[in-house]
Coordinates of N, CA and C in Angstrom, one line a residue:
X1 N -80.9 6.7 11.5 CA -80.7 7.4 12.7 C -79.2 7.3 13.0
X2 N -78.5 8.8 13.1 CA -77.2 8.6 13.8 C -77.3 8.3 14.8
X3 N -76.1 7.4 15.2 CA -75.9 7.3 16.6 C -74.4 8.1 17.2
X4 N -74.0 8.7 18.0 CA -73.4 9.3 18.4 C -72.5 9.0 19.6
X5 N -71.3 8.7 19.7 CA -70.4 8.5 20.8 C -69.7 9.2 21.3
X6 N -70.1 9.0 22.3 CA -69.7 10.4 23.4 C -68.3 10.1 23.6
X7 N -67.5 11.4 24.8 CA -65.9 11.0 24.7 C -66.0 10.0 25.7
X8 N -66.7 9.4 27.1 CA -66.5 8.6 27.7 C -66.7 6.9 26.9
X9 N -67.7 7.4 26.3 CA -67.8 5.7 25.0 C -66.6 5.8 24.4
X10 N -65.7 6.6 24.0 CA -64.3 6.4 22.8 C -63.4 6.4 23.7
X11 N -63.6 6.4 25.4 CA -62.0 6.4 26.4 C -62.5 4.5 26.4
X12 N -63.5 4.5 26.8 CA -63.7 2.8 27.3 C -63.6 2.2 26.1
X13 N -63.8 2.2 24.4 CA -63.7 1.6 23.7 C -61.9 1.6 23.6
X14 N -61.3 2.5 23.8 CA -59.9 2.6 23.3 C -59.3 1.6 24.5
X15 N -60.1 1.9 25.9 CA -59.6 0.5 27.0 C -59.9 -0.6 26.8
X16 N -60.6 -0.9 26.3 CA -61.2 -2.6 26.0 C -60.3 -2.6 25.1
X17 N -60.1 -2.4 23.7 CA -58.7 -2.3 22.7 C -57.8 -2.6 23.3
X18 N -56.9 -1.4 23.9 CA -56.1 -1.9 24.2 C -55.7 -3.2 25.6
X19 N -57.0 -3.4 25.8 CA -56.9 -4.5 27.0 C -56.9 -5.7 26.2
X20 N -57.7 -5.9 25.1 CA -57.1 -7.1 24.4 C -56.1 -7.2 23.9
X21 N -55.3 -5.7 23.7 CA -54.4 -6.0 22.7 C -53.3 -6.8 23.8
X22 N -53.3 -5.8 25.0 CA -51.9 -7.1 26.2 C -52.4 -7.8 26.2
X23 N -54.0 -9.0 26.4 CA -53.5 -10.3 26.6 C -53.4 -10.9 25.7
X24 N -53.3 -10.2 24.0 CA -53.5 -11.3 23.4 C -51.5 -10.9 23.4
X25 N -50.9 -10.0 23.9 CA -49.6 -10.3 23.2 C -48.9 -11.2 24.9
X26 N -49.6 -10.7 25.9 CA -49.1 -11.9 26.8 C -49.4 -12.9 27.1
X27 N -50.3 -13.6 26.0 CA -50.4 -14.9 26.0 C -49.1 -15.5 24.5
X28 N -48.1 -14.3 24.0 CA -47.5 -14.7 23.1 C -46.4 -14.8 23.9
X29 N -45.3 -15.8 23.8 CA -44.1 -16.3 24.4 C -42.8 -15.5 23.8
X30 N -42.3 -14.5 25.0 CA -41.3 -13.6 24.4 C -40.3 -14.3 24.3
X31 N -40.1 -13.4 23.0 CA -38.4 -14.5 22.8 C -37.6 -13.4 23.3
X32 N -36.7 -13.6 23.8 CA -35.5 -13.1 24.8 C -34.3 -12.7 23.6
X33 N -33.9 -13.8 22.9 CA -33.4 -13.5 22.0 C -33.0 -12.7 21.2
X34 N -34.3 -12.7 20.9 CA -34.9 -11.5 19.8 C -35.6 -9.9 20.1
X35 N -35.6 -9.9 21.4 CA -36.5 -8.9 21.8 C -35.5 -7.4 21.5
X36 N -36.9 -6.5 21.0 CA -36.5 -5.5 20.4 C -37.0 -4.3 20.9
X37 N -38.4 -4.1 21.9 CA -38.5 -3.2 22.3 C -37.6 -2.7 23.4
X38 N -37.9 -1.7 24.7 CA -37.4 -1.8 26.1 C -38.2 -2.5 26.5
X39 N -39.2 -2.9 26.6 CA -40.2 -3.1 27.5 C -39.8 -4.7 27.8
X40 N -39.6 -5.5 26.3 CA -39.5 -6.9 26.2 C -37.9 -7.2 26.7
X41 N -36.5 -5.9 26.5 CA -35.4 -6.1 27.2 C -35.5 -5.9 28.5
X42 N -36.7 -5.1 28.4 CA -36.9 -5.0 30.8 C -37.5 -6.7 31.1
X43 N -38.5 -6.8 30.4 CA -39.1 -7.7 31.1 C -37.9 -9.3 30.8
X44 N -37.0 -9.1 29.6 CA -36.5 -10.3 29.9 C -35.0 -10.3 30.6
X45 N -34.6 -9.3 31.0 CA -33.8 -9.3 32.0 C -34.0 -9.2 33.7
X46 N -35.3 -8.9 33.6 CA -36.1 -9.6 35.1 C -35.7 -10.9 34.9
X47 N -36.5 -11.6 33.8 CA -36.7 -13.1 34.3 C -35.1 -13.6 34.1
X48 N -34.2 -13.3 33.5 CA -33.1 -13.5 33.7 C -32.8 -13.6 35.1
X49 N -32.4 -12.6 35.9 CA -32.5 -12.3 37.2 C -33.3 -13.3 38.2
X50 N -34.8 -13.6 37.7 CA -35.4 -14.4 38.5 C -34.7 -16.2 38.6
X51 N -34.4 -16.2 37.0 CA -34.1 -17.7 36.7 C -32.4 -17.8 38.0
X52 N -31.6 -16.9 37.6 CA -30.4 -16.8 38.5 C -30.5 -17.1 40.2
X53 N -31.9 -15.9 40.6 CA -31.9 -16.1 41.9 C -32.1 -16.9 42.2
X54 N -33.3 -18.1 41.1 CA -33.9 -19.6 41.8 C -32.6 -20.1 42.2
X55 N -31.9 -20.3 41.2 CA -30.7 -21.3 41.1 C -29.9 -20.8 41.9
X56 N -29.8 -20.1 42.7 CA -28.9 -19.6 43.6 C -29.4 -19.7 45.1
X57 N -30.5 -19.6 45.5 CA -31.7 -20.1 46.5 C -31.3 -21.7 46.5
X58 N -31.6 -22.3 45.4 CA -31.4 -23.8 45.6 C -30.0 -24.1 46.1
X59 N -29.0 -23.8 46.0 CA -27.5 -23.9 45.9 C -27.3 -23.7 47.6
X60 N -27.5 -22.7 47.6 CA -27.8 -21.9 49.3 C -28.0 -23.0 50.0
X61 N -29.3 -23.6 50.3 CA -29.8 -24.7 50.8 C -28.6 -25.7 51.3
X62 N -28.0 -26.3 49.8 CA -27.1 -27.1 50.3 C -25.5 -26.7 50.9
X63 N -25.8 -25.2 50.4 CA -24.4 -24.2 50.9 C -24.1 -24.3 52.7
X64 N -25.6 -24.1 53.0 CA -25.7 -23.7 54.6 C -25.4 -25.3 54.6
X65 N -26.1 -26.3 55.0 CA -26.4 -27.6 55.4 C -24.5 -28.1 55.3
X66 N -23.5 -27.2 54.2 CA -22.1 -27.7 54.3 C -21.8 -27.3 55.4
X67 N -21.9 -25.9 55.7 CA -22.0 -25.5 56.7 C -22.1 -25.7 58.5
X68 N -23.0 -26.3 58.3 CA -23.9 -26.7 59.6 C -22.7 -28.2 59.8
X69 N -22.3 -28.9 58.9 CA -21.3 -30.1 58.5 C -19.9 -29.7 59.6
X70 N -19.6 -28.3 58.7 CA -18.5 -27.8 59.4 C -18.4 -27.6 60.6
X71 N -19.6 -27.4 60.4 CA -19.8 -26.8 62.6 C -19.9 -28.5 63.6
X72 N -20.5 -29.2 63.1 CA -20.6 -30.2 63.9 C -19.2 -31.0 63.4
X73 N -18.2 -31.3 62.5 CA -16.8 -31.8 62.5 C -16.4 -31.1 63.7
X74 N -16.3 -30.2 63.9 CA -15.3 -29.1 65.1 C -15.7 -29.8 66.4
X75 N -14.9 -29.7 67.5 CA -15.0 -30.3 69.1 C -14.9 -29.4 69.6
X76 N -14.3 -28.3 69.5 CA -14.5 -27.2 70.2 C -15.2 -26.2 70.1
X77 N -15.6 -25.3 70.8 CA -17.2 -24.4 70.7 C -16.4 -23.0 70.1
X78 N -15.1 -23.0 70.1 CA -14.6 -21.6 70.1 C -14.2 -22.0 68.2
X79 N -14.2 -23.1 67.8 CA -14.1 -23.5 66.2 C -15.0 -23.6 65.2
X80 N -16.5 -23.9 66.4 CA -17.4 -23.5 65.2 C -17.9 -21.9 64.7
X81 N -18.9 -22.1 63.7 CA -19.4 -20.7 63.5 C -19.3 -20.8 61.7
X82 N -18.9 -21.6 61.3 CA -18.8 -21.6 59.7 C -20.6 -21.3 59.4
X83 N -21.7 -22.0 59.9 CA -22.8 -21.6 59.3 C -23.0 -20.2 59.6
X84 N -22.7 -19.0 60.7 CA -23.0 -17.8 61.0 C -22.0 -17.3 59.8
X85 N -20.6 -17.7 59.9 CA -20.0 -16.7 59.0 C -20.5 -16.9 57.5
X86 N -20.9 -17.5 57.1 CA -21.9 -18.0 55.9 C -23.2 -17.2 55.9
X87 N -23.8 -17.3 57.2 CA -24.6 -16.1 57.0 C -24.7 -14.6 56.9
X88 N -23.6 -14.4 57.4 CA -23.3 -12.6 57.6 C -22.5 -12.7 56.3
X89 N -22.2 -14.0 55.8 CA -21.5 -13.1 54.3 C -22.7 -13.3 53.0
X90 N -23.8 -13.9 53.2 CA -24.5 -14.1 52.5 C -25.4 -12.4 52.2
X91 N -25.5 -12.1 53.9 CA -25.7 -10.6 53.6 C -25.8 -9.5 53.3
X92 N -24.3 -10.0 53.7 CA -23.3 -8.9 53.4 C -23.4 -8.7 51.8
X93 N -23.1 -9.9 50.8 CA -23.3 -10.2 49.7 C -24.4 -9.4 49.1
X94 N -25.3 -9.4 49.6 CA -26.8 -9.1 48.7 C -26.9 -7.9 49.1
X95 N -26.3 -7.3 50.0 CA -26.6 -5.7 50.3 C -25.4 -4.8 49.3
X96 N -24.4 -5.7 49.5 CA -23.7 -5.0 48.2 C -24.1 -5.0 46.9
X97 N -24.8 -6.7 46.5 CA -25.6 -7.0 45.2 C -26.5 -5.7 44.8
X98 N -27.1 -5.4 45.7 CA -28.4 -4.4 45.2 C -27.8 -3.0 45.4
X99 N -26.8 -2.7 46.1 CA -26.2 -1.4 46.2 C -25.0 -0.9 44.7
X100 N -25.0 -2.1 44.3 CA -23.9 -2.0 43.0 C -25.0 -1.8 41.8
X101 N -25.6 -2.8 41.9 CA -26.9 -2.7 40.9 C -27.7 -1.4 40.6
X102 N -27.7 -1.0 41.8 CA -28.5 0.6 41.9 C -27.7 1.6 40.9
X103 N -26.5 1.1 41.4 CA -25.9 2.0 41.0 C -25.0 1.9 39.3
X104 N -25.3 0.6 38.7 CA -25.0 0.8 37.7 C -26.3 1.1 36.5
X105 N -27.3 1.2 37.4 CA -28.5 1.3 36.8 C -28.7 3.0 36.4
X106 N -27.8 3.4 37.2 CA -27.5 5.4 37.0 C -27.5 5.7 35.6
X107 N -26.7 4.7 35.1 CA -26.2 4.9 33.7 C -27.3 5.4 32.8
X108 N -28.9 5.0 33.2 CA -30.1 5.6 32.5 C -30.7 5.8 33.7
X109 N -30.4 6.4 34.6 CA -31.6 6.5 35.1 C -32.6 7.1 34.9
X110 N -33.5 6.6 35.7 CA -35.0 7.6 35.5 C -35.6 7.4 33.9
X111 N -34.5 6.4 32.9 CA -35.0 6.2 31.8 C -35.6 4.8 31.5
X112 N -36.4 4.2 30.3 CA -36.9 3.2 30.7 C -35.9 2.0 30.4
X113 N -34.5 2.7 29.9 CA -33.6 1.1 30.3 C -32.8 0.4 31.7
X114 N -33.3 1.8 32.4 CA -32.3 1.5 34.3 C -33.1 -0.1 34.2
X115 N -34.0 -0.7 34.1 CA -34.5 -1.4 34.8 C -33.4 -2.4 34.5
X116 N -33.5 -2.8 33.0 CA -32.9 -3.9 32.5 C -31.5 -3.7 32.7
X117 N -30.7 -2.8 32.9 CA -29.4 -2.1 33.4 C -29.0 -3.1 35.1
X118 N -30.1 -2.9 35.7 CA -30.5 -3.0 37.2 C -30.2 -4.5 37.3
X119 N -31.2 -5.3 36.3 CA -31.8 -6.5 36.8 C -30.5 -7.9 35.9
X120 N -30.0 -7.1 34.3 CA -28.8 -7.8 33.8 C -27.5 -7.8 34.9
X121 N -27.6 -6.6 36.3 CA -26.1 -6.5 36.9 C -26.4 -7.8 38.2
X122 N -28.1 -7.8 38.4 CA -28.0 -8.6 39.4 C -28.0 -9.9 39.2
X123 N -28.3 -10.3 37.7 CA -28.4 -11.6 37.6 C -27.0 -12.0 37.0
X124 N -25.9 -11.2 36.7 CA -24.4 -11.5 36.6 C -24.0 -12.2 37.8
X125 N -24.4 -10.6 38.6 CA -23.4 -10.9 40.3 C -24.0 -12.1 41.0
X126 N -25.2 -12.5 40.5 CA -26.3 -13.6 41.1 C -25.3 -14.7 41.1
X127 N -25.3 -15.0 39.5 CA -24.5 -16.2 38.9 C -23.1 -16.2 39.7
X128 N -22.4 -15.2 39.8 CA -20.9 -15.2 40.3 C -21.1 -16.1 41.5
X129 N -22.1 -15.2 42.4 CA -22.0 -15.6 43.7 C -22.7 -17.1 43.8
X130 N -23.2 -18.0 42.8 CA -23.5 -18.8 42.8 C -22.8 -19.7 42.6
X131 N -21.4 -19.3 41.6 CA -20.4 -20.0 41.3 C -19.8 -20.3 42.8
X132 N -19.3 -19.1 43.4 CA -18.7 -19.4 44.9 C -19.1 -20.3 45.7
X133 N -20.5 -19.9 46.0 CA -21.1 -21.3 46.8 C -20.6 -22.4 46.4
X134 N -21.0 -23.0 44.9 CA -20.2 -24.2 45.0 C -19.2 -24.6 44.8
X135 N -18.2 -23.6 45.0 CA -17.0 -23.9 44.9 C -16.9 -24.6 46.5
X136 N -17.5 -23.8 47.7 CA -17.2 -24.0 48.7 C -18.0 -25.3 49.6
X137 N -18.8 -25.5 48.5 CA -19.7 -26.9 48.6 C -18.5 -28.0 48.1
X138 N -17.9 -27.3 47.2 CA -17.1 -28.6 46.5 C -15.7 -28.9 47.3
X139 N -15.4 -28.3 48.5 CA -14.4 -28.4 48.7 C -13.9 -29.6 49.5
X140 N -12.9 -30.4 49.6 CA -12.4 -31.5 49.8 C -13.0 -32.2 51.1
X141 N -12.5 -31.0 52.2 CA -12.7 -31.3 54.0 C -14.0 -31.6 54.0
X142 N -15.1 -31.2 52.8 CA -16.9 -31.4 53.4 C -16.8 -33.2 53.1

């Protein structure tokens, strides 16, 4: 007896297929290195970007708390403000971060490399601006 597969049996077999085929390749550990598709340069220039922001988040923490240092050295109320101006430039910072990023991501847009275009510009400016912080953590008066 034939048996016969209809087209909704050959859409759901081709989805189960390819459903194992991503976990079994995301349970494999992309090498960054090496990566050759877009998909593996998108996704590893995210986590680039993510690893920068941690480390930049952490830095912050002790950036403000110099900050807060500065404000309570001062005796006068018209001297402090180092932690606000720290804040308005931290803003300031990340509005331009993601407005520069947008925009160097033009370069493909609408193609599937803007992302990694996007996410390699934020995790540069990430690092810069990471450097600054500690420069201004490192500085003598703290």
């Amino acid at each position: 007896m034939d048996r016969i597969v209809t087209l909704p049996q050959t859409f759901m077999l081709l989805a189960l297929l390819l459903t194992a085929t991503s976990l079994a390749r995301a349970e494999e550990k992309l090498d960054c290195a090496n990566a050759i598709t877009q998909s593996d340069m998108n996704q590893c220039a995210s986590m680039d970007f993510d690893e920068a922001d941690k480390e930049l988040n952490a830095i912050w923490k002790t950036a403000r708390e110099a900050a807060r240092k500065l404000d309570e050295q001062q005796h006068e109320g018209d001297m402090k403000g180092a932690e606000q101006a720290l804040l308005a430039g931290q803003r300031g910072w990340i509005a331009y971060r993601d407005g520069h990023c947008e925009l160097a991501g033009w370069e493909a847009h609408g193609g599937s490399m803007e992302p990694m275009l996007v996410s390699s510009c934020k995790a540069e400016l990430t690092r810069e601006r990471t450097r600054q912080l500690k420069e201004f953590i490192e500085r003598p008066d703290l």
